[in-house]
Amino acid sequence: MSEWPVYRRSIERVNQLDQGERKLPDQTKLDESFSELAIDHLTFRYPEGDRNVVDDISLTVHAGEKIALLGPSGTGKSTLLKLIVGDLNPVDGKVLINGKPVSNLQKVRSEIFGILDQQPYLFNTTVMNNVRLGNPNASDDEVKAALAAVGLKDLIESLPEQYDTHVQEAGKRFSGGERQRLSLARILLQDAPVIILDEPTVSLDPITEKKLLDQVFKLLKDKTIIWVTHHLAGIGHVDQVRFLESGHFDMQGAPRKLYREEPRFRQLYDLDKGKPSD
């Protein structure tokens, strides 16, 4: 596949939420399995800004935990994600992976983070090649197993060219839900310990959204998940919720506890469910 180096460089940028060029500090690697992501008094504002977009936030996420970051548009959720993966450097505070600054782990970032976002990065090559970008050393059988795990086996094998079907640029050969499942299959092959879900269902209808979320949390049950979303569909999948507003965590806790004790959370949840609010 002559295009492989080009696609490979492109997929390396999939795990970048910000495409800016920057000088990296001395790089290191994790010598042990992922155990903890710590956000320690993190503050950030953009150079042209007059306020902190993220303001003295702290959060610890242990291996296997599922965290939802909620909040309306413009409250700093995307900025916080960029800080977590190391695309932005904080004004104050730090992000640590197993006690090491994330800025010192950028060369091994794809070994730590897998990202499923709003627009899957799919290229005008075959299904097999697109999914294998998650792990270039994966065998054909391993790629097919990942596709089967995300529920695409029957669809792919019904196509004339099956696994050699070209997905077309940006994956236009497939529906929105199918594109996300192709991207999910790639993440399964990548096998990173921390998965970032950056509103991956925002363009999907409610039925497809529910199916995808159920599938994501089932297949990634052993992973650490940080899920950014603007509404509460599927929120029962997570252990903890952090509601981000004006750069701070306004509400935080387990979903059931928040529903029981926070009228605002209960109202938002009921609205998402189509229930009349009290």
Coordinates of N, CA and C in Angstrom, one line a residue, residues 54-200:
V54 N -10.5 27.6 31.8 CA -10.4 26.5 32.9 C -9.8 27.2 34.1
D55 N -10.5 27.1 35.2 CA -10.1 27.9 36.4 C -9.9 27.0 37.6
D56 N -8.7 26.7 37.9 CA -8.3 26.0 39.2 C -9.1 24.7 39.3
I57 N -9.1 23.8 38.3 CA -9.8 22.5 38.3 C -8.9 21.4 38.8
S58 N -9.5 20.6 39.6 CA -8.7 19.3 40.0 C -9.7 18.1 39.9
L59 N -9.1 17.0 39.4 CA -9.8 15.8 39.2 C -8.8 14.6 39.1
T60 N -9.2 13.5 39.8 CA -8.4 12.3 39.6 C -9.2 11.2 39.0
V61 N -8.7 10.6 38.0 CA -9.4 9.5 37.3 C -8.5 8.2 37.4
H62 N -9.0 7.2 38.0 CA -8.3 6.0 38.2 C -8.6 5.0 37.1
A63 N -7.7 4.1 36.9 CA -7.8 3.1 35.8 C -9.2 2.4 35.9
G64 N -9.8 2.4 34.8 CA -11.1 1.7 34.7 C -12.3 2.6 35.0
E65 N -12.1 3.8 35.5 CA -13.2 4.7 35.8 C -13.8 5.3 34.5
K66 N -15.1 5.6 34.6 CA -15.8 6.3 33.5 C -16.3 7.7 34.0
I67 N -15.8 8.7 33.4 CA -16.2 10.1 33.8 C -16.9 10.8 32.7
A68 N -18.0 11.5 33.0 CA -18.6 12.4 32.0 C -18.4 13.8 32.3
L69 N -17.9 14.6 31.3 CA -17.8 16.0 31.5 C -18.9 16.7 30.7
L70 N -19.8 17.3 31.5 CA -21.0 17.9 30.9 C -20.9 19.4 31.0
G71 N -21.8 20.0 30.1 CA -21.9 21.4 30.1 C -22.3 21.9 28.8
P72 N -22.9 23.1 28.7 CA -23.3 23.7 27.4 C -22.1 24.1 26.6
S73 N -22.3 24.4 25.4 CA -21.2 24.8 24.5 C -20.5 26.1 25.0
G74 N -19.2 26.2 24.8 CA -18.5 27.4 25.2 C -18.1 27.4 26.7
T75 N -18.2 26.3 27.4 CA -17.9 26.3 28.9 C -16.5 25.8 29.2
G76 N -15.8 25.4 28.1 CA -14.4 25.0 28.4 C -14.1 23.5 28.3
K77 N -15.2 22.7 27.9 CA -15.0 21.2 27.8 C -13.9 20.8 26.8
S78 N -14.0 21.4 25.6 CA -13.0 21.1 24.6 C -11.6 21.5 25.0
T79 N -11.5 22.7 25.6 CA -10.2 23.2 26.1 C -9.7 22.2 27.1
L80 N -10.5 21.8 28.0 CA -10.1 20.8 29.1 C -9.5 19.5 28.5
L81 N -10.2 19.0 27.4 CA -9.7 17.8 26.7 C -8.3 18.1 26.1
K82 N -8.1 19.2 25.5 CA -6.8 19.5 24.9 C -5.7 19.6 26.0
L83 N -6.1 20.1 27.1 CA -5.1 20.1 28.2 C -4.8 18.7 28.7
I84 N -5.8 17.9 28.8 CA -5.7 16.5 29.3 C -4.7 15.7 28.4
V85 N -4.9 15.8 27.1 CA -4.0 15.1 26.2 C -2.7 15.7 25.9
G86 N -2.6 17.0 26.3 CA -1.3 17.7 26.1 C -1.2 18.6 24.9
D87 N -2.3 18.9 24.2 CA -2.3 19.8 23.1 C -2.1 21.2 23.5
L88 N -2.5 21.6 24.7 CA -2.3 22.9 25.3 C -1.6 22.8 26.6
N89 N -0.8 23.8 26.9 CA -0.1 23.9 28.1 C -0.8 24.9 29.1
P90 N -1.0 24.5 30.3 CA -1.8 25.3 31.2 C -1.0 26.5 31.7
V91 N -1.8 27.5 32.1 CA -1.2 28.7 32.7 C -0.7 28.4 34.1
D92 N -1.4 27.5 34.7 CA -1.0 27.0 36.1 C -1.5 25.6 36.3
G93 N -0.9 24.9 37.2 CA -1.4 23.5 37.4 C -0.8 22.5 36.5
K94 N -1.2 21.3 36.5 CA -0.6 20.3 35.7 C -1.5 19.1 35.5
V95 N -1.3 18.3 34.4 CA -1.9 17.1 34.1 C -0.9 16.0 34.2
L96 N -1.1 15.0 35.1 CA -0.1 13.9 35.3 C -0.7 12.6 34.9
I97 N 0.1 11.7 34.3 CA -0.3 10.4 34.0 C 0.7 9.5 34.8
N98 N 0.2 8.7 35.7 CA 1.1 7.9 36.6 C 2.1 8.8 37.2
G99 N 1.8 10.1 37.5 CA 2.7 11.0 38.2 C 3.7 11.7 37.2
K100 N 3.6 11.4 35.9 CA 4.4 12.1 35.0 C 3.7 13.1 34.2
P101 N 4.2 14.3 34.0 CA 3.5 15.4 33.2 C 3.2 14.9 31.8
V102 N 1.9 15.2 31.4 CA 1.5 14.7 30.1 C 2.3 15.3 29.0
S103 N 2.9 16.5 29.2 CA 3.7 17.2 28.2 C 5.0 16.4 27.9
N104 N 5.4 15.6 28.9 CA 6.6 14.8 28.7 C 6.3 13.4 28.1
L105 N 5.0 13.2 27.7 CA 4.6 11.9 27.2 C 4.0 12.0 25.8
Q106 N 4.3 13.1 25.1 CA 3.7 13.3 23.8 C 4.1 12.3 22.7
K107 N 5.3 11.8 22.8 CA 5.9 10.9 21.8 C 5.2 9.5 21.9
V108 N 4.6 9.2 23.1 CA 4.0 7.9 23.3 C 2.5 8.1 23.5
R109 N 1.9 9.2 23.1 CA 0.5 9.6 23.4 C -0.4 8.5 22.8
S110 N -0.2 8.0 21.6 CA -1.1 7.0 21.0 C -1.1 5.7 21.8
E111 N -0.1 5.5 22.7 CA -0.1 4.4 23.6 C -0.9 4.6 24.8
I112 N -1.3 5.8 25.0 CA -2.1 6.2 26.2 C -3.5 6.5 25.9
F113 N -3.7 7.4 24.9 CA -5.0 7.9 24.6 C -5.5 7.4 23.2
G114 N -6.8 6.9 23.2 CA -7.5 6.7 22.0 C -8.7 7.7 22.0
I115 N -9.0 8.2 20.8 CA -10.0 9.3 20.7 C -11.1 9.0 19.7
L116 N -12.3 9.1 20.1 CA -13.5 8.9 19.3 C -14.2 10.2 19.3
D117 N -14.2 11.0 18.2 CA -14.8 12.3 18.3 C -16.0 12.4 17.3
Q118 N -16.4 13.7 17.0 CA -17.6 13.9 16.3 C -17.5 13.5 14.8
Q119 N -16.3 13.7 14.2 CA -16.1 13.3 12.8 C -14.9 12.3 12.8
P120 N -15.3 11.0 12.6 CA -14.2 10.0 12.5 C -13.3 10.3 11.3
Y121 N -12.0 10.0 11.6 CA -11.0 10.2 10.5 C -10.9 8.9 9.7
L122 N -11.5 8.9 8.6 CA -11.5 7.8 7.6 C -11.0 8.3 6.3
F123 N -10.2 7.4 5.6 CA -9.5 7.8 4.4 C -10.0 7.0 3.2
N124 N -9.7 7.5 2.1 CA -10.2 6.8 0.8 C -9.3 5.6 0.5
T125 N -9.4 4.7 1.4 CA -8.7 3.4 1.2 C -9.7 2.3 1.7
T126 N -9.2 1.1 1.8 CA -10.2 0.0 2.1 C -10.6 0.0 3.6
V127 N -11.6 -0.7 3.9 CA -12.1 -0.9 5.2 C -10.9 -1.5 6.1
M128 N -10.3 -2.5 5.5 CA -9.2 -3.2 6.2 C -8.1 -2.2 6.6
N129 N -7.7 -1.4 5.6 CA -6.6 -0.4 5.9 C -7.0 0.6 6.9
N130 N -8.2 1.1 6.8 CA -8.7 2.1 7.7 C -8.7 1.6 9.2
V131 N -9.1 0.4 9.4 CA -9.2 -0.1 10.7 C -7.8 -0.5 11.2
R132 N -7.0 -1.0 10.3 CA -5.6 -1.4 10.7 C -4.8 -0.2 11.2
L133 N -5.1 1.0 10.8 CA -4.4 2.1 11.3 C -4.3 2.2 12.8
G134 N -5.2 1.6 13.5 CA -5.2 1.5 15.0 C -4.0 0.7 15.5
N135 N -3.6 -0.3 14.7 CA -2.4 -1.1 15.0 C -1.8 -1.7 13.7
P136 N -0.8 -1.1 13.1 CA -0.3 -1.5 11.8 C 0.2 -3.0 11.8
N137 N 0.5 -3.5 13.0 CA 0.9 -4.9 13.1 C -0.2 -5.9 13.2
A138 N -1.4 -5.5 13.2 CA -2.6 -6.4 13.4 C -2.7 -7.3 12.2
S139 N -3.0 -8.5 12.4 CA -3.3 -9.4 11.3 C -4.7 -9.2 10.7
D140 N -4.9 -9.8 9.5 CA -6.2 -9.7 8.9 C -7.3 -10.2 9.9
D141 N -7.0 -11.3 10.5 CA -8.0 -11.9 11.4 C -8.3 -11.0 12.6
E142 N -7.3 -10.3 13.1 CA -7.5 -9.4 14.2 C -8.3 -8.2 13.8
V143 N -8.1 -7.7 12.5 CA -8.9 -6.6 12.0 C -10.4 -7.0 11.9
K144 N -10.6 -8.2 11.3 CA -11.9 -8.8 11.1 C -12.6 -9.0 12.5
A145 N -11.8 -9.4 13.5 CA -12.4 -9.6 14.8 C -12.9 -8.3 15.4
A146 N -12.1 -7.2 15.2 CA -12.5 -5.9 15.7 C -13.8 -5.4 15.0
L147 N -13.9 -5.7 13.7 CA -15.1 -5.3 13.0 C -16.3 -6.1 13.4
A148 N -16.1 -7.4 13.7 CA -17.2 -8.2 14.2 C -17.6 -7.7 15.6
A149 N -16.7 -7.3 16.4 CA -17.0 -6.8 17.8 C -17.9 -5.6 17.7
V150 N -17.7 -4.7 16.8 CA -18.5 -3.5 16.7 C -19.8 -3.7 15.8
G151 N -20.0 -4.9 15.4 CA -21.3 -5.3 14.7 C -21.3 -4.9 13.2
L152 N -20.1 -4.9 12.6 CA -20.1 -4.6 11.2 C -19.8 -5.8 10.3
K153 N -19.5 -6.9 10.9 CA -19.1 -8.1 10.1 C -20.1 -8.4 9.0
D154 N -21.4 -8.5 9.3 CA -22.4 -8.9 8.3 C -22.5 -7.8 7.2
L155 N -22.5 -6.5 7.6 CA -22.6 -5.5 6.6 C -21.4 -5.5 5.6
I156 N -20.2 -5.6 6.2 CA -19.0 -5.6 5.3 C -19.0 -6.8 4.4
E157 N -19.3 -8.0 4.9 CA -19.3 -9.2 4.1 C -20.4 -9.3 3.1
S158 N -21.4 -8.4 3.2 CA -22.5 -8.3 2.2 C -22.1 -7.5 1.0
L159 N -21.0 -6.7 1.1 CA -20.6 -5.8 0.1 C -19.8 -6.6 -1.0
P160 N -19.9 -6.2 -2.2 CA -19.2 -6.9 -3.3 C -17.7 -7.1 -3.0
E161 N -17.0 -6.1 -2.5 CA -15.6 -6.2 -2.3 C -15.3 -6.5 -0.8
Q162 N -16.3 -6.7 0.0 CA -16.1 -7.0 1.4 C -15.1 -6.1 2.1
Y163 N -14.1 -6.7 2.7 CA -13.1 -5.9 3.5 C -12.2 -5.1 2.6
D164 N -12.2 -5.3 1.3 CA -11.5 -4.4 0.4 C -12.3 -3.3 -0.2
T165 N -13.5 -3.1 0.4 CA -14.4 -2.0 0.0 C -13.7 -0.6 0.4
H166 N -13.6 0.3 -0.6 CA -13.1 1.6 -0.3 C -14.2 2.4 0.5
V167 N -13.8 3.1 1.5 CA -14.8 3.8 2.3 C -15.1 5.2 1.7
Q168 N -14.3 5.6 0.8 CA -14.4 6.9 0.2 C -13.9 8.0 1.1
E169 N -13.6 9.2 0.6 CA -13.1 10.2 1.4 C -14.0 10.6 2.6
A170 N -13.5 10.7 3.8 CA -14.2 11.0 5.0 C -15.3 9.9 5.3
G171 N -15.1 8.7 4.7 CA -16.0 7.6 5.0 C -17.4 7.7 4.4
K172 N -17.6 8.5 3.3 CA -18.9 8.8 2.8 C -19.6 7.5 2.3
R173 N -18.9 6.4 2.1 CA -19.5 5.2 1.7 C -20.5 4.7 2.7
F174 N -20.3 5.1 4.0 CA -21.1 4.6 5.1 C -21.9 5.6 5.8
S175 N -22.9 5.2 6.6 CA -23.7 6.1 7.4 C -22.9 6.7 8.6
G176 N -23.5 7.7 9.2 CA -22.8 8.3 10.4 C -22.5 7.3 11.5
G177 N -23.5 6.4 11.8 CA -23.3 5.4 12.8 C -22.3 4.4 12.4
E178 N -22.3 4.0 11.1 CA -21.3 3.0 10.6 C -19.9 3.6 10.7
R179 N -19.8 4.9 10.4 CA -18.4 5.5 10.4 C -17.9 5.5 11.8
Q180 N -18.8 5.8 12.8 CA -18.3 5.8 14.2 C -17.9 4.4 14.6
R181 N -18.6 3.4 14.1 CA -18.2 2.0 14.5 C -16.9 1.6 13.8
L182 N -16.7 2.0 12.6 CA -15.4 1.8 12.0 C -14.3 2.4 12.9
S183 N -14.5 3.6 13.3 CA -13.5 4.3 14.2 C -13.4 3.5 15.5
L184 N -14.5 3.0 16.0 CA -14.4 2.3 17.3 C -13.6 1.0 17.1
A185 N -13.8 0.3 15.9 CA -13.0 -0.9 15.7 C -11.5 -0.6 15.7
R186 N -11.1 0.6 15.1 CA -9.7 1.0 15.1 C -9.2 1.2 16.5
I187 N -10.1 1.8 17.4 CA -9.7 2.0 18.8 C -9.5 0.7 19.5
L188 N -10.3 -0.3 19.2 CA -10.1 -1.6 19.8 C -8.8 -2.2 19.4
L189 N -8.4 -2.0 18.2 CA -7.0 -2.5 17.8 C -5.9 -1.7 18.4
Q190 N -6.1 -0.4 18.6 CA -5.1 0.5 19.2 C -4.9 0.1 20.7
D191 N -5.9 -0.3 21.4 CA -5.8 -0.8 22.7 C -5.1 0.1 23.7
A192 N -5.4 1.4 23.6 CA -4.9 2.4 24.5 C -5.7 2.3 25.8
P193 N -5.1 2.6 27.0 CA -5.9 2.5 28.2 C -6.9 3.6 28.5
V194 N -6.7 4.8 28.0 CA -7.6 5.9 28.2 C -8.3 6.3 26.9
I195 N -9.6 6.3 27.0 CA -10.4 6.6 25.8 C -11.1 8.0 26.0
I196 N -10.9 8.9 25.0 CA -11.5 10.2 25.0 C -12.7 10.1 24.1
L197 N -13.9 10.3 24.6 CA -15.1 10.4 23.8 C -15.5 11.9 23.7
D198 N -15.2 12.5 22.5 CA -15.5 13.9 22.3 C -16.8 14.1 21.5
E199 N -17.9 14.0 22.2 CA -19.3 14.1 21.6 C -19.4 13.3 20.4
P200 N -19.1 12.0 20.4 CA -19.1 11.2 19.2 C -20.5 10.9 18.6

